[in-house]
PDB file of C-alpha atoms in Angstrom:
ATOM      1  CA  MET A 236    -253.720 -48.783  50.031  1.00 82.00           C
ATOM      2  CA  ARG A 237    -253.445 -46.523  53.042  1.00 88.00           C
ATOM      3  CA  ASN A 238    -253.162 -42.735  52.980  1.00 89.00           C
ATOM      4  CA  GLU A 239    -249.958 -40.871  53.783  1.00 92.00           C
ATOM      5  CA  GLN A 240    -251.132 -39.499  57.146  1.00 93.00           C
ATOM      6  CA  GLU A 241    -252.112 -42.944  58.375  1.00 92.00           C
ATOM      7  CA  VAL A 242    -248.770 -44.419  57.298  1.00 92.00           C
ATOM      8  CA  ASN A 243    -246.777 -41.601  58.910  1.00 94.00           C
ATOM      9  CA  ARG A 244    -248.702 -42.070  62.172  1.00 95.00           C
ATOM     10  CA  VAL A 245    -247.993 -45.805  62.244  1.00 95.00           C
ATOM     11  CA  VAL A 246    -244.301 -45.393  61.352  1.00 95.00           C
ATOM     12  CA  GLU A 247    -243.892 -42.793  64.117  1.00 96.00           C
ATOM     13  CA  ARG A 248    -245.729 -44.910  66.647  1.00 95.00           C
ATOM     14  CA  TYR A 249    -244.141 -48.328  65.944  1.00 95.00           C
ATOM     15  CA  SER A 250    -240.722 -47.660  64.354  1.00 94.00           C
ATOM     16  CA  ASP A 251    -238.821 -48.177  67.637  1.00 92.00           C
ATOM     17  CA  THR A 252    -240.719 -51.384  68.375  1.00 92.00           C
ATOM     18  CA  VAL A 253    -240.027 -52.779  64.905  1.00 93.00           C
ATOM     19  CA  ARG A 254    -236.323 -51.876  65.063  1.00 93.00           C
ATOM     20  CA  ARG A 255    -235.898 -53.402  68.526  1.00 90.00           C
ATOM     21  CA  LEU A 256    -237.607 -56.634  67.484  1.00 90.00           C
ATOM     22  CA  CYS A 257    -235.462 -56.836  64.363  1.00 90.00           C
ATOM     23  CA  MET A 258    -232.250 -56.321  66.334  1.00 88.00           C
ATOM     24  CA  ILE A 259    -233.254 -59.060  68.773  1.00 85.00           C
ATOM     25  CA  TYR A 260    -233.771 -61.512  65.912  1.00 84.00           C
ATOM     26  CA  LEU A 261    -231.235 -60.388  63.314  1.00 85.00           C
ATOM     27  CA  LYS A 262    -228.437 -58.766  65.342  1.00 81.00           C
ATOM     28  CA  ASN A 263    -227.311 -56.430  62.559  1.00 84.00           C
ATOM     29  CA  ASP A 264    -228.292 -53.027  61.230  1.00 87.00           C
ATOM     30  CA  ALA A 265    -228.474 -53.823  57.511  1.00 87.00           C
ATOM     31  CA  ASP A 266    -230.973 -56.672  57.887  1.00 90.00           C
ATOM     32  CA  THR A 267    -232.897 -54.615  60.444  1.00 92.00           C
ATOM     33  CA  GLU A 268    -233.345 -51.794  57.940  1.00 93.00           C
ATOM     34  CA  ASP A 269    -234.455 -54.236  55.244  1.00 93.00           C
ATOM     35  CA  ILE A 270    -237.099 -55.785  57.475  1.00 95.00           C
ATOM     36  CA  PHE A 271    -238.163 -52.345  58.756  1.00 95.00           C
ATOM     37  CA  GLN A 272    -238.955 -51.325  55.177  1.00 95.00           C
ATOM     38  CA  THR A 273    -240.664 -54.637  54.461  1.00 95.00           C
ATOM     39  CA  VAL A 274    -242.955 -54.358  57.496  1.00 96.00           C
ATOM     40  CA  PHE A 275    -244.149 -50.857  56.710  1.00 95.00           C
ATOM     41  CA  LEU A 276    -244.521 -51.634  53.014  1.00 94.00           C
ATOM     42  CA  LYS A 277    -246.771 -54.540  53.974  1.00 95.00           C
ATOM     43  CA  TYR A 278    -248.724 -52.143  56.163  1.00 95.00           C
ATOM     44  CA  VAL A 279    -249.138 -49.664  53.293  1.00 94.00           C
ATOM     45  CA  LEU A 280    -250.349 -52.397  50.939  1.00 93.00           C
ATOM     46  CA  SER A 281    -252.503 -54.175  53.518  1.00 92.00           C
ATOM     47  CA  SER A 282    -256.268 -53.841  53.499  1.00 90.00           C
ATOM     48  CA  VAL A 283    -256.684 -55.106  57.060  1.00 92.00           C
ATOM     49  CA  VAL A 284    -259.159 -53.057  59.092  1.00 93.00           C
ATOM     50  CA  PHE A 285    -257.939 -52.816  62.676  1.00 93.00           C
ATOM     51  CA  GLU A 286    -260.410 -52.957  65.550  1.00 93.00           C
ATOM     52  CA  ASN A 287    -258.257 -50.720  67.773  1.00 94.00           C
ATOM     53  CA  ASP A 288    -254.659 -49.585  68.428  1.00 92.00           C
ATOM     54  CA  GLU A 289    -253.802 -52.833  70.224  1.00 88.00           C
ATOM     55  CA  HIS A 290    -254.947 -54.885  67.245  1.00 91.00           C
ATOM     56  CA  GLU A 291    -252.828 -52.699  64.953  1.00 93.00           C
ATOM     57  CA  LYS A 292    -249.778 -53.032  67.224  1.00 93.00           C
ATOM     58  CA  ALA A 293    -250.196 -56.818  67.443  1.00 90.00           C
ATOM     59  CA  TRP A 294    -250.390 -57.008  63.637  1.00 94.00           C
ATOM     60  CA  ILE A 295    -247.195 -54.930  63.235  1.00 93.00           C
ATOM     61  CA  ILE A 296    -245.369 -57.118  65.773  1.00 93.00           C
ATOM     62  CA  ARG A 297    -246.532 -60.368  64.152  1.00 91.00           C
ATOM     63  CA  VAL A 298    -245.525 -59.160  60.671  1.00 94.00           C
ATOM     64  CA  THR A 299    -242.116 -58.077  62.017  1.00 93.00           C
ATOM     65  CA  ILE A 300    -241.438 -61.401  63.721  1.00 91.00           C
ATOM     66  CA  ASN A 301    -242.545 -63.399  60.672  1.00 92.00           C
ATOM     67  CA  ALA A 302    -240.390 -61.288  58.331  1.00 94.00           C
ATOM     68  CA  CYS A 303    -237.354 -61.774  60.595  1.00 91.00           C
ATOM     69  CA  LYS A 304    -237.901 -65.527  60.749  1.00 88.00           C
ATOM     70  CA  ASP A 305    -238.367 -65.713  56.975  1.00 90.00           C
ATOM     71  CA  LEU A 306    -235.093 -63.874  56.441  1.00 89.00           C
ATOM     72  CA  LEU A 307    -233.218 -66.094  58.889  1.00 86.00           C
ATOM     73  CA  LYS A 308    -234.343 -69.297  57.179  1.00 84.00           C
ATOM     74  CA  SER A 309    -233.908 -68.004  53.624  1.00 79.00           C
ATOM     75  CA  PHE A 310    -231.402 -69.703  51.327  1.00 65.00           C
ATOM     76  CA  PHE A 311    -229.582 -66.417  50.724  1.00 67.00           C
ATOM     77  CA  HIS A 312    -229.151 -65.662  54.399  1.00 63.00           C
ATOM     78  CA  SER A 313    -227.953 -69.154  55.281  1.00 63.00           C
ATOM     79  CA  ARG A 314    -225.320 -69.048  52.530  1.00 62.00           C
ATOM     80  CA  THR A 315    -223.734 -65.677  53.283  1.00 62.00           C
ATOM     81  CA  VAL A 316    -220.874 -64.696  55.550  1.00 59.00           C
ATOM     82  CA  SER A 317    -220.094 -61.338  57.066  1.00 57.00           C
ATOM     83  CA  LEU A 318    -217.338 -59.238  55.507  1.00 53.00           C
ATOM     84  CA  GLU A 319    -215.249 -59.707  58.661  1.00 55.00           C
ATOM     85  CA  GLU A 320    -215.093 -63.465  57.991  1.00 56.00           C
ATOM     86  CA  ILE A 321    -213.630 -63.076  54.492  1.00 50.00           C
ATOM     87  CA  PRO A 322    -209.828 -63.392  54.515  1.00 53.00           C
ATOM     88  CA  GLU A 323    -207.774 -60.416  53.325  1.00 50.00           C
ATOM     89  CA  GLN A 324    -205.996 -62.381  50.601  1.00 47.00           C
ATOM     90  CA  PRO A 325    -207.788 -65.316  49.016  1.00 51.00           C
ATOM     91  CA  ALA A 326    -205.728 -68.485  48.907  1.00 57.00           C
ATOM     92  CA  GLU A 327    -204.024 -68.998  45.581  1.00 61.00           C
ATOM     93  CA  LEU A 328    -205.407 -71.834  43.522  1.00 60.00           C
ATOM     94  CA  THR A 329    -202.991 -74.567  42.632  1.00 70.00           C
ATOM     95  CA  PRO A 330    -202.699 -75.282  38.900  1.00 70.00           C
ATOM     96  CA  ASP A 331    -204.734 -78.493  39.404  1.00 71.00           C
ATOM     97  CA  HIS A 332    -207.513 -76.654  41.236  1.00 72.00           C
ATOM     98  CA  ARG A 333    -207.527 -73.908  38.607  1.00 74.00           C
ATOM     99  CA  GLU A 334    -207.852 -76.533  35.845  1.00 80.00           C
ATOM    100  CA  VAL A 335    -210.775 -78.233  37.623  1.00 80.00           C
ATOM    101  CA  LEU A 336    -212.476 -74.888  38.266  1.00 76.00           C
ATOM    102  CA  GLU A 337    -212.101 -73.880  34.601  1.00 80.00           C
ATOM    103  CA  ALA A 338    -213.502 -77.263  33.520  1.00 83.00           C
ATOM    104  CA  VAL A 339    -216.504 -76.872  35.854  1.00 82.00           C
ATOM    105  CA  LEU A 340    -217.129 -73.324  34.619  1.00 79.00           C
ATOM    106  CA  SER A 341    -217.013 -74.497  31.005  1.00 84.00           C
ATOM    107  CA  LEU A 342    -219.859 -76.984  31.587  1.00 86.00           C
ATOM    108  CA  PRO A 343    -223.339 -76.113  30.306  1.00 86.00           C
ATOM    109  CA  GLN A 344    -225.435 -74.297  32.955  1.00 79.00           C
ATOM    110  CA  LYS A 345    -227.617 -77.302  33.863  1.00 84.00           C
ATOM    111  CA  TYR A 346    -224.505 -79.322  34.751  1.00 89.00           C
ATOM    112  CA  ARG A 347    -222.734 -76.428  36.461  1.00 82.00           C
ATOM    113  CA  ASP A 348    -225.669 -75.916  38.830  1.00 81.00           C
ATOM    114  CA  VAL A 349    -225.783 -79.495  40.063  1.00 86.00           C
ATOM    115  CA  VAL A 350    -221.985 -79.799  40.308  1.00 85.00           C
ATOM    116  CA  TYR A 351    -221.766 -76.585  42.297  1.00 78.00           C
ATOM    117  CA  LEU A 352    -224.581 -77.503  44.677  1.00 79.00           C
ATOM    118  CA  HIS A 353    -223.340 -81.079  45.152  1.00 84.00           C
ATOM    119  CA  TYR A 354    -219.563 -80.650  45.399  1.00 81.00           C
ATOM    120  CA  TYR A 355    -219.148 -77.096  46.642  1.00 73.00           C
ATOM    121  CA  GLU A 356    -222.238 -76.665  48.853  1.00 72.00           C
ATOM    122  CA  ASP A 357    -222.541 -80.332  49.934  1.00 78.00           C
ATOM    123  CA  TYR A 358    -226.196 -80.784  49.005  1.00 81.00           C
ATOM    124  CA  SER A 359    -227.549 -84.264  48.352  1.00 88.00           C
ATOM    125  CA  ALA A 360    -229.370 -85.091  45.122  1.00 90.00           C
ATOM    126  CA  PRO A 361    -232.819 -84.978  46.794  1.00 90.00           C
ATOM    127  CA  GLU A 362    -231.991 -81.544  48.255  1.00 85.00           C
ATOM    128  CA  ILE A 363    -230.774 -80.313  44.865  1.00 85.00           C
ATOM    129  CA  SER A 364    -233.968 -81.572  43.245  1.00 86.00           C
ATOM    130  CA  ARG A 365    -236.004 -79.452  45.661  1.00 83.00           C
ATOM    131  CA  ILE A 366    -233.808 -76.379  45.168  1.00 80.00           C
ATOM    132  CA  LEU A 367    -233.858 -76.584  41.378  1.00 82.00           C
ATOM    133  CA  GLY A 368    -237.400 -77.927  41.081  1.00 84.00           C
ATOM    134  CA  ARG A 369    -236.275 -80.977  39.151  1.00 87.00           C
ATOM    135  CA  ASN A 370    -236.965 -84.690  39.520  1.00 93.00           C
ATOM    136  CA  VAL A 371    -234.412 -86.382  41.795  1.00 93.00           C
ATOM    137  CA  ASN A 372    -233.587 -88.928  39.070  1.00 95.00           C
ATOM    138  CA  THR A 373    -232.861 -86.053  36.698  1.00 94.00           C
ATOM    139  CA  VAL A 374    -230.389 -84.667  39.241  1.00 92.00           C
ATOM    140  CA  TYR A 375    -228.641 -88.050  39.481  1.00 95.00           C
ATOM    141  CA  THR A 376    -228.453 -88.178  35.667  1.00 95.00           C
ATOM    142  CA  LEU A 377    -227.066 -84.634  35.475  1.00 94.00           C
ATOM    143  CA  LEU A 378    -224.427 -85.465  38.095  1.00 93.00           C
ATOM    144  CA  THR A 379    -223.392 -88.614  36.210  1.00 94.00           C
ATOM    145  CA  ARG A 380    -223.194 -86.780  32.893  1.00 94.00           C
ATOM    146  CA  SER A 381    -221.327 -83.845  34.402  1.00 92.00           C
ATOM    147  CA  ARG A 382    -218.736 -86.205  35.929  1.00 91.00           C
ATOM    148  CA  GLN A 383    -218.283 -87.820  32.510  1.00 91.00           C
ATOM    149  CA  LEU A 384    -217.885 -84.420  30.830  1.00 91.00           C
ATOM    150  CA  LEU A 385    -215.370 -83.322  33.455  1.00 87.00           C
ATOM    151  CA  ARG A 386    -213.431 -86.571  33.079  1.00 88.00           C
ATOM    152  CA  GLU A 387    -213.250 -86.014  29.314  1.00 87.00           C
ATOM    153  CA  LYS A 388    -212.170 -82.383  29.717  1.00 85.00           C
ATOM    154  CA  LEU A 389    -209.541 -83.141  32.347  1.00 83.00           C
ATOM    155  CA  THR A 390    -208.069 -86.393  31.028  1.00 83.00           C
ATOM    156  CA  GLY A 391    -209.086 -86.477  27.396  1.00 76.00           C
ATOM    157  CA  ASP A 392    -210.467 -89.967  28.102  1.00 65.00           C
ATOM    158  CA  GLU A 393    -213.920 -90.623  26.670  1.00 58.00           C
ATOM    159  CA  HIS A 394    -214.437 -93.920  28.529  1.00 54.00           C
ATOM    160  CA  GLU A 395    -214.538 -94.672  32.252  1.00 48.00           C
TER     161      GLU A 395
END
């Protein structure tokens, strides 16, 4: 771990560079601040011995760029929308939609996850298997069973 003087020197020297790089990649202040903190935390925890100031600067730039790219391809980032894109008043659910939503929410967690990812986020079974770390055949089985459970809840019919 690095000492406080060394960290303060590096933050003073490279803070503008890190912020500018982040803004180029991320185009918003909140993500820029997150990555700014991440970069300098990595510096504090790093045990890399730098040959000179140029080596140190190159390391800071590379860490910044990699952190920005990691954030941009993260699941969380790809599934969020800005507050400006959210409508003022959410659309009212019809009674049928409300009934389906309540039925989905009443499913056990393992079924809820696959139903949500498949029907609401449009992921395929192989993609869901990677996300959840499950066998693809298990995902197909969970989808089949969840459809059966939903059919029973919504129609009272226990057979197809």
